[in-house]
PDB file of C-alpha atoms in Angstrom:
ATOM      1  CA  UNK A   1      29.960 -19.421  16.418  1.00 51.00           C
ATOM      2  CA  UNK A   2      26.902 -20.903  14.717  1.00 74.00           C
ATOM      3  CA  UNK A   3      24.686 -18.156  16.073  1.00 74.00           C
ATOM      4  CA  UNK A   4      26.849 -15.532  14.361  1.00 79.00           C
ATOM      5  CA  UNK A   5      26.408 -17.427  11.096  1.00 84.00           C
ATOM      6  CA  UNK A   6      22.657 -17.517  11.664  1.00 85.00           C
ATOM      7  CA  UNK A   7      22.712 -13.790  12.372  1.00 86.00           C
ATOM      8  CA  UNK A   8      24.677 -13.109   9.191  1.00 87.00           C
ATOM      9  CA  UNK A   9      22.312 -15.333   7.181  1.00 90.00           C
ATOM     10  CA  UNK A  10      19.187 -13.598   8.535  1.00 91.00           C
ATOM     11  CA  UNK A  11      20.710 -10.186   7.989  1.00 92.00           C
ATOM     12  CA  UNK A  12      21.795 -11.036   4.444  1.00 92.00           C
ATOM     13  CA  UNK A  13      18.390 -12.443   3.539  1.00 93.00           C
ATOM     14  CA  UNK A  14      16.610  -9.440   5.003  1.00 93.00           C
ATOM     15  CA  UNK A  15      18.829  -6.814   3.376  1.00 92.00           C
ATOM     16  CA  UNK A  16      18.792  -8.662   0.048  1.00 93.00           C
ATOM     17  CA  UNK A  17      15.007  -8.959   0.076  1.00 94.00           C
ATOM     18  CA  UNK A  18      14.727  -5.270   1.032  1.00 92.00           C
ATOM     19  CA  UNK A  19      16.837  -4.271  -1.953  1.00 92.00           C
ATOM     20  CA  UNK A  20      14.777  -6.557  -4.184  1.00 92.00           C
ATOM     21  CA  UNK A  21      11.531  -4.933  -2.984  1.00 91.00           C
ATOM     22  CA  UNK A  22      12.990  -1.462  -3.558  1.00 88.00           C
ATOM     23  CA  UNK A  23      13.961  -2.447  -7.111  1.00 91.00           C
ATOM     24  CA  UNK A  24      10.559  -4.042  -7.838  1.00 88.00           C
ATOM     25  CA  UNK A  25       8.741  -0.902  -6.717  1.00 84.00           C
ATOM     26  CA  UNK A  26      10.920   1.438  -8.734  1.00 82.00           C
ATOM     27  CA  UNK A  27      10.815  -0.721 -11.868  1.00 85.00           C
ATOM     28  CA  UNK A  28       7.190  -1.855 -11.898  1.00 85.00           C
ATOM     29  CA  UNK A  29       5.702   1.231 -13.537  1.00 80.00           C
ATOM     30  CA  UNK A  30       7.911   0.758 -16.589  1.00 82.00           C
ATOM     31  CA  UNK A  31       5.776  -2.293 -17.412  1.00 83.00           C
ATOM     32  CA  UNK A  32       2.710  -0.116 -17.997  1.00 82.00           C
ATOM     33  CA  UNK A  33       3.945   1.097 -21.371  1.00 82.00           C
ATOM     34  CA  UNK A  34       5.076  -2.392 -22.406  1.00 82.00           C
ATOM     35  CA  UNK A  35       1.694  -3.862 -21.404  1.00 82.00           C
ATOM     36  CA  UNK A  36      -0.120  -1.153 -23.323  1.00 82.00           C
ATOM     37  CA  UNK A  37       1.944  -1.772 -26.456  1.00 83.00           C
ATOM     38  CA  UNK A  38       1.239  -5.484 -26.165  1.00 83.00           C
ATOM     39  CA  UNK A  39      -2.512  -4.849 -25.885  1.00 80.00           C
ATOM     40  CA  UNK A  40      -2.365  -2.468 -28.809  1.00 82.00           C
ATOM     41  CA  UNK A  41      -0.631  -5.084 -30.978  1.00 83.00           C
ATOM     42  CA  UNK A  42      -2.947  -7.926 -29.957  1.00 84.00           C
ATOM     43  CA  UNK A  43      -6.253  -6.096 -30.159  1.00 82.00           C
ATOM     44  CA  UNK A  44      -6.001  -2.659 -31.783  1.00 84.00           C
ATOM     45  CA  UNK A  45      -9.780  -2.464 -32.147  1.00 85.00           C
ATOM     46  CA  UNK A  46     -10.253  -2.752 -28.373  1.00 83.00           C
ATOM     47  CA  UNK A  47      -7.691   0.006 -27.797  1.00 80.00           C
ATOM     48  CA  UNK A  48      -9.475   2.281 -30.282  1.00 86.00           C
ATOM     49  CA  UNK A  49     -12.865   1.526 -28.693  1.00 87.00           C
ATOM     50  CA  UNK A  50     -11.816   2.078 -25.098  1.00 87.00           C
ATOM     51  CA  UNK A  51      -9.170   4.726 -25.719  1.00 84.00           C
ATOM     52  CA  UNK A  52      -5.498   5.034 -24.927  1.00 82.00           C
ATOM     53  CA  UNK A  53      -5.736   7.049 -21.714  1.00 83.00           C
ATOM     54  CA  UNK A  54      -8.362   4.919 -19.934  1.00 84.00           C
ATOM     55  CA  UNK A  55      -6.354   1.762 -20.657  1.00 84.00           C
ATOM     56  CA  UNK A  56      -3.106   3.330 -19.422  1.00 83.00           C
ATOM     57  CA  UNK A  57      -4.882   4.651 -16.313  1.00 83.00           C
ATOM     58  CA  UNK A  58      -6.197   1.186 -15.549  1.00 86.00           C
ATOM     59  CA  UNK A  59      -2.746  -0.376 -16.071  1.00 85.00           C
ATOM     60  CA  UNK A  60      -1.164   2.243 -13.776  1.00 86.00           C
ATOM     61  CA  UNK A  61      -3.857   1.564 -11.188  1.00 89.00           C
ATOM     62  CA  UNK A  62      -3.248  -2.211 -11.345  1.00 89.00           C
ATOM     63  CA  UNK A  63       0.505  -1.705 -11.019  1.00 88.00           C
ATOM     64  CA  UNK A  64       0.022   0.642  -8.063  1.00 88.00           C
ATOM     65  CA  UNK A  65      -2.313  -1.836  -6.341  1.00 91.00           C
ATOM     66  CA  UNK A  66       0.222  -4.634  -6.779  1.00 90.00           C
ATOM     67  CA  UNK A  67       2.970  -2.414  -5.346  1.00 89.00           C
ATOM     68  CA  UNK A  68       0.786  -1.498  -2.385  1.00 90.00           C
ATOM     69  CA  UNK A  69      -0.035  -5.152  -1.749  1.00 92.00           C
ATOM     70  CA  UNK A  70       3.609  -6.246  -2.012  1.00 92.00           C
ATOM     71  CA  UNK A  71       4.800  -3.550   0.382  1.00 90.00           C
ATOM     72  CA  UNK A  72       1.991  -4.244   2.830  1.00 92.00           C
ATOM     73  CA  UNK A  73       2.850  -7.954   2.968  1.00 94.00           C
ATOM     74  CA  UNK A  74       6.597  -7.292   2.938  1.00 94.00           C
ATOM     75  CA  UNK A  75       6.179  -4.983   5.926  1.00 94.00           C
ATOM     76  CA  UNK A  76       4.841  -7.852   8.025  1.00 96.00           C
ATOM     77  CA  UNK A  77       7.486 -10.268   6.755  1.00 95.00           C
ATOM     78  CA  UNK A  78      10.302  -7.884   7.556  1.00 95.00           C
ATOM     79  CA  UNK A  79       8.768  -7.137  10.963  1.00 96.00           C
ATOM     80  CA  UNK A  80       9.218 -10.831  11.738  1.00 95.00           C
ATOM     81  CA  UNK A  81      12.787 -10.654  10.379  1.00 93.00           C
ATOM     82  CA  UNK A  82      13.456  -7.653  12.634  1.00 95.00           C
ATOM     83  CA  UNK A  83      12.199  -9.303  15.803  1.00 95.00           C
ATOM     84  CA  UNK A  84      13.914 -12.630  15.107  1.00 93.00           C
ATOM     85  CA  UNK A  85      17.181 -10.875  14.247  1.00 93.00           C
ATOM     86  CA  UNK A  86      17.031  -8.805  17.423  1.00 92.00           C
ATOM     87  CA  UNK A  87      16.517 -11.929  19.542  1.00 91.00           C
ATOM     88  CA  UNK A  88      19.302 -13.808  17.743  1.00 89.00           C
ATOM     89  CA  UNK A  89      21.697 -10.864  18.106  1.00 89.00           C
ATOM     90  CA  UNK A  90      20.852 -10.674  21.802  1.00 88.00           C
ATOM     91  CA  UNK A  91      22.072 -14.240  22.254  1.00 84.00           C
ATOM     92  CA  UNK A  92      24.693 -14.424  19.478  1.00 78.00           C
ATOM     93  CA  UNK A  93      26.850 -11.480  20.432  1.00 75.00           C
ATOM     94  CA  UNK A  94      27.127 -11.974  24.184  1.00 76.00           C
ATOM     95  CA  UNK A  95      25.795  -8.509  24.873  1.00 73.00           C
ATOM     96  CA  UNK A  96      27.714  -6.598  22.180  1.00 82.00           C
ATOM     97  CA  UNK A  97      26.148  -3.165  22.658  1.00 90.00           C
ATOM     98  CA  UNK A  98      26.883  -1.960  19.130  1.00 91.00           C
ATOM     99  CA  UNK A  99      25.207  -5.005  17.578  1.00 90.00           C
ATOM    100  CA  UNK A 100      22.217  -4.693  19.904  1.00 92.00           C
ATOM    101  CA  UNK A 101      21.816  -0.973  19.200  1.00 94.00           C
ATOM    102  CA  UNK A 102      22.038  -1.490  15.434  1.00 94.00           C
ATOM    103  CA  UNK A 103      19.632  -4.433  15.362  1.00 94.00           C
ATOM    104  CA  UNK A 104      17.294  -2.588  17.731  1.00 95.00           C
ATOM    105  CA  UNK A 105      17.429   0.449  15.458  1.00 96.00           C
ATOM    106  CA  UNK A 106      16.570  -1.747  12.476  1.00 96.00           C
ATOM    107  CA  UNK A 107      13.653  -3.277  14.366  1.00 96.00           C
ATOM    108  CA  UNK A 108      12.292   0.119  15.486  1.00 97.00           C
ATOM    109  CA  UNK A 109      12.597   1.550  11.983  1.00 97.00           C
ATOM    110  CA  UNK A 110      10.879  -1.480  10.460  1.00 96.00           C
ATOM    111  CA  UNK A 111       8.014  -1.440  12.942  1.00 96.00           C
ATOM    112  CA  UNK A 112       7.711   2.330  12.560  1.00 96.00           C
ATOM    113  CA  UNK A 113       7.517   2.012   8.786  1.00 95.00           C
ATOM    114  CA  UNK A 114       4.953  -0.783   8.904  1.00 95.00           C
ATOM    115  CA  UNK A 115       2.630   0.555  11.574  1.00 96.00           C
ATOM    116  CA  UNK A 116       3.277   4.305  11.410  1.00 94.00           C
ATOM    117  CA  UNK A 117       4.259   5.443   7.933  1.00 94.00           C
ATOM    118  CA  UNK A 118       2.896   2.681   5.673  1.00 93.00           C
ATOM    119  CA  UNK A 119      -0.851   3.052   6.437  1.00 93.00           C
ATOM    120  CA  UNK A 120      -0.825   6.802   5.732  1.00 91.00           C
ATOM    121  CA  UNK A 121       1.387   6.391   2.676  1.00 90.00           C
ATOM    122  CA  UNK A 122      -0.870   3.725   1.154  1.00 90.00           C
ATOM    123  CA  UNK A 123      -3.979   5.803   1.831  1.00 87.00           C
ATOM    124  CA  UNK A 124      -2.429   8.864   0.199  1.00 87.00           C
ATOM    125  CA  UNK A 125      -1.203   6.777  -2.722  1.00 86.00           C
ATOM    126  CA  UNK A 126      -4.722   5.446  -3.307  1.00 86.00           C
ATOM    127  CA  UNK A 127      -6.049   9.005  -3.286  1.00 82.00           C
ATOM    128  CA  UNK A 128      -3.801   9.702  -6.295  1.00 82.00           C
ATOM    129  CA  UNK A 129      -5.197   6.865  -8.410  1.00 80.00           C
ATOM    130  CA  UNK A 130      -8.253   8.651  -9.740  1.00 76.00           C
ATOM    131  CA  UNK A 131      -7.883  12.120  -8.234  1.00 72.00           C
ATOM    132  CA  UNK A 132      -9.393  15.038 -10.093  1.00 71.00           C
ATOM    133  CA  UNK A 133      -6.810  17.282 -11.710  1.00 71.00           C
ATOM    134  CA  UNK A 134      -7.755  20.100  -9.289  1.00 73.00           C
ATOM    135  CA  UNK A 135      -6.815  17.907  -6.292  1.00 71.00           C
ATOM    136  CA  UNK A 136      -3.763  16.276  -7.863  1.00 78.00           C
ATOM    137  CA  UNK A 137      -1.137  18.753  -6.654  1.00 82.00           C
ATOM    138  CA  UNK A 138      -2.350  18.631  -3.048  1.00 81.00           C
ATOM    139  CA  UNK A 139      -2.585  14.818  -3.094  1.00 81.00           C
ATOM    140  CA  UNK A 140       0.895  14.467  -4.627  1.00 83.00           C
ATOM    141  CA  UNK A 141       2.377  16.716  -1.940  1.00 86.00           C
ATOM    142  CA  UNK A 142       0.742  14.664   0.823  1.00 84.00           C
ATOM    143  CA  UNK A 143       1.920  11.407  -0.694  1.00 85.00           C
ATOM    144  CA  UNK A 144       5.395  12.831  -1.315  1.00 88.00           C
ATOM    145  CA  UNK A 145       5.860  13.633   2.353  1.00 89.00           C
ATOM    146  CA  UNK A 146       4.907  10.129   3.460  1.00 89.00           C
ATOM    147  CA  UNK A 147       6.963   8.546   0.691  1.00 90.00           C
ATOM    148  CA  UNK A 148      10.058  10.596   1.540  1.00 92.00           C
ATOM    149  CA  UNK A 149       9.712   9.617   5.203  1.00 94.00           C
ATOM    150  CA  UNK A 150       9.439   5.968   4.187  1.00 93.00           C
ATOM    151  CA  UNK A 151      12.493   6.191   1.908  1.00 92.00           C
ATOM    152  CA  UNK A 152      14.516   7.913   4.630  1.00 95.00           C
ATOM    153  CA  UNK A 153      13.622   5.231   7.165  1.00 95.00           C
ATOM    154  CA  UNK A 154      14.384   2.493   4.616  1.00 93.00           C
ATOM    155  CA  UNK A 155      17.818   3.994   3.938  1.00 94.00           C
ATOM    156  CA  UNK A 156      18.516   4.280   7.672  1.00 96.00           C
ATOM    157  CA  UNK A 157      17.494   0.629   8.072  1.00 94.00           C
ATOM    158  CA  UNK A 158      19.806  -0.467   5.258  1.00 93.00           C
ATOM    159  CA  UNK A 159      22.697   1.593   6.658  1.00 95.00           C
ATOM    160  CA  UNK A 160      22.106   0.133  10.115  1.00 95.00           C
ATOM    161  CA  UNK A 161      22.167  -3.326   8.534  1.00 93.00           C
ATOM    162  CA  UNK A 162      25.481  -2.550   6.844  1.00 93.00           C
ATOM    163  CA  UNK A 163      26.815  -1.338  10.182  1.00 94.00           C
ATOM    164  CA  UNK A 164      25.622  -4.516  11.872  1.00 92.00           C
ATOM    165  CA  UNK A 165      27.333  -6.558   9.183  1.00 89.00           C
ATOM    166  CA  UNK A 166      30.589  -4.745   9.954  1.00 90.00           C
ATOM    167  CA  UNK A 167      30.188  -5.290  13.709  1.00 87.00           C
ATOM    168  CA  UNK A 168      29.571  -9.014  13.305  1.00 80.00           C
TER     169      UNK A 168
END
C-alpha cells in the first residue's frame, strides 16, 4: 500500500510542477511591460537615451532566455520523474497493464519532448530573438510548428497523468 502512496505523491508532484512550469512560461512575458515601466520611472533619462524599443527588446530577450533555461532544466528533472515513476509503478501495481501503459506513455512523451522536440524548439526560438523583419514570418512559422508539437505532447502527458491517477 505504501508504494501506491509513493506513486501518487510522485505523480502529484510531477503534474503540479508541470502545471507550474506551463503557467510560468505563459505569464513571464507580461513582466516585460512592468519592468519597462519601472525602469522608466526610476531613470527616465536612461530610457530617453537608449530608446524605448531597444530596452523592450532586451527585456523580451532576457525573459525568453530565462524561459528557455527553465524549460531545459525542467526537461531533465521531469525525465528523472518519468523514469522513477515508471519503475515505481512497475512494482507498486503488481503488473497493472493500464498503469504501466499510462506511465510508460508519460515517460516516452517526456523523453521525446526533452531530446526530440526541445532542442529544435529552443533553436528556433533563439532565431526569433533578433531576426530581421524579412525573416520573421518564416522563423515564427518554424517555431510555431515545434511549439505546437511540444504543447500537444505536454497535454497528452498531463492527460495520461490524469488517467494514471484514476487507475491508481
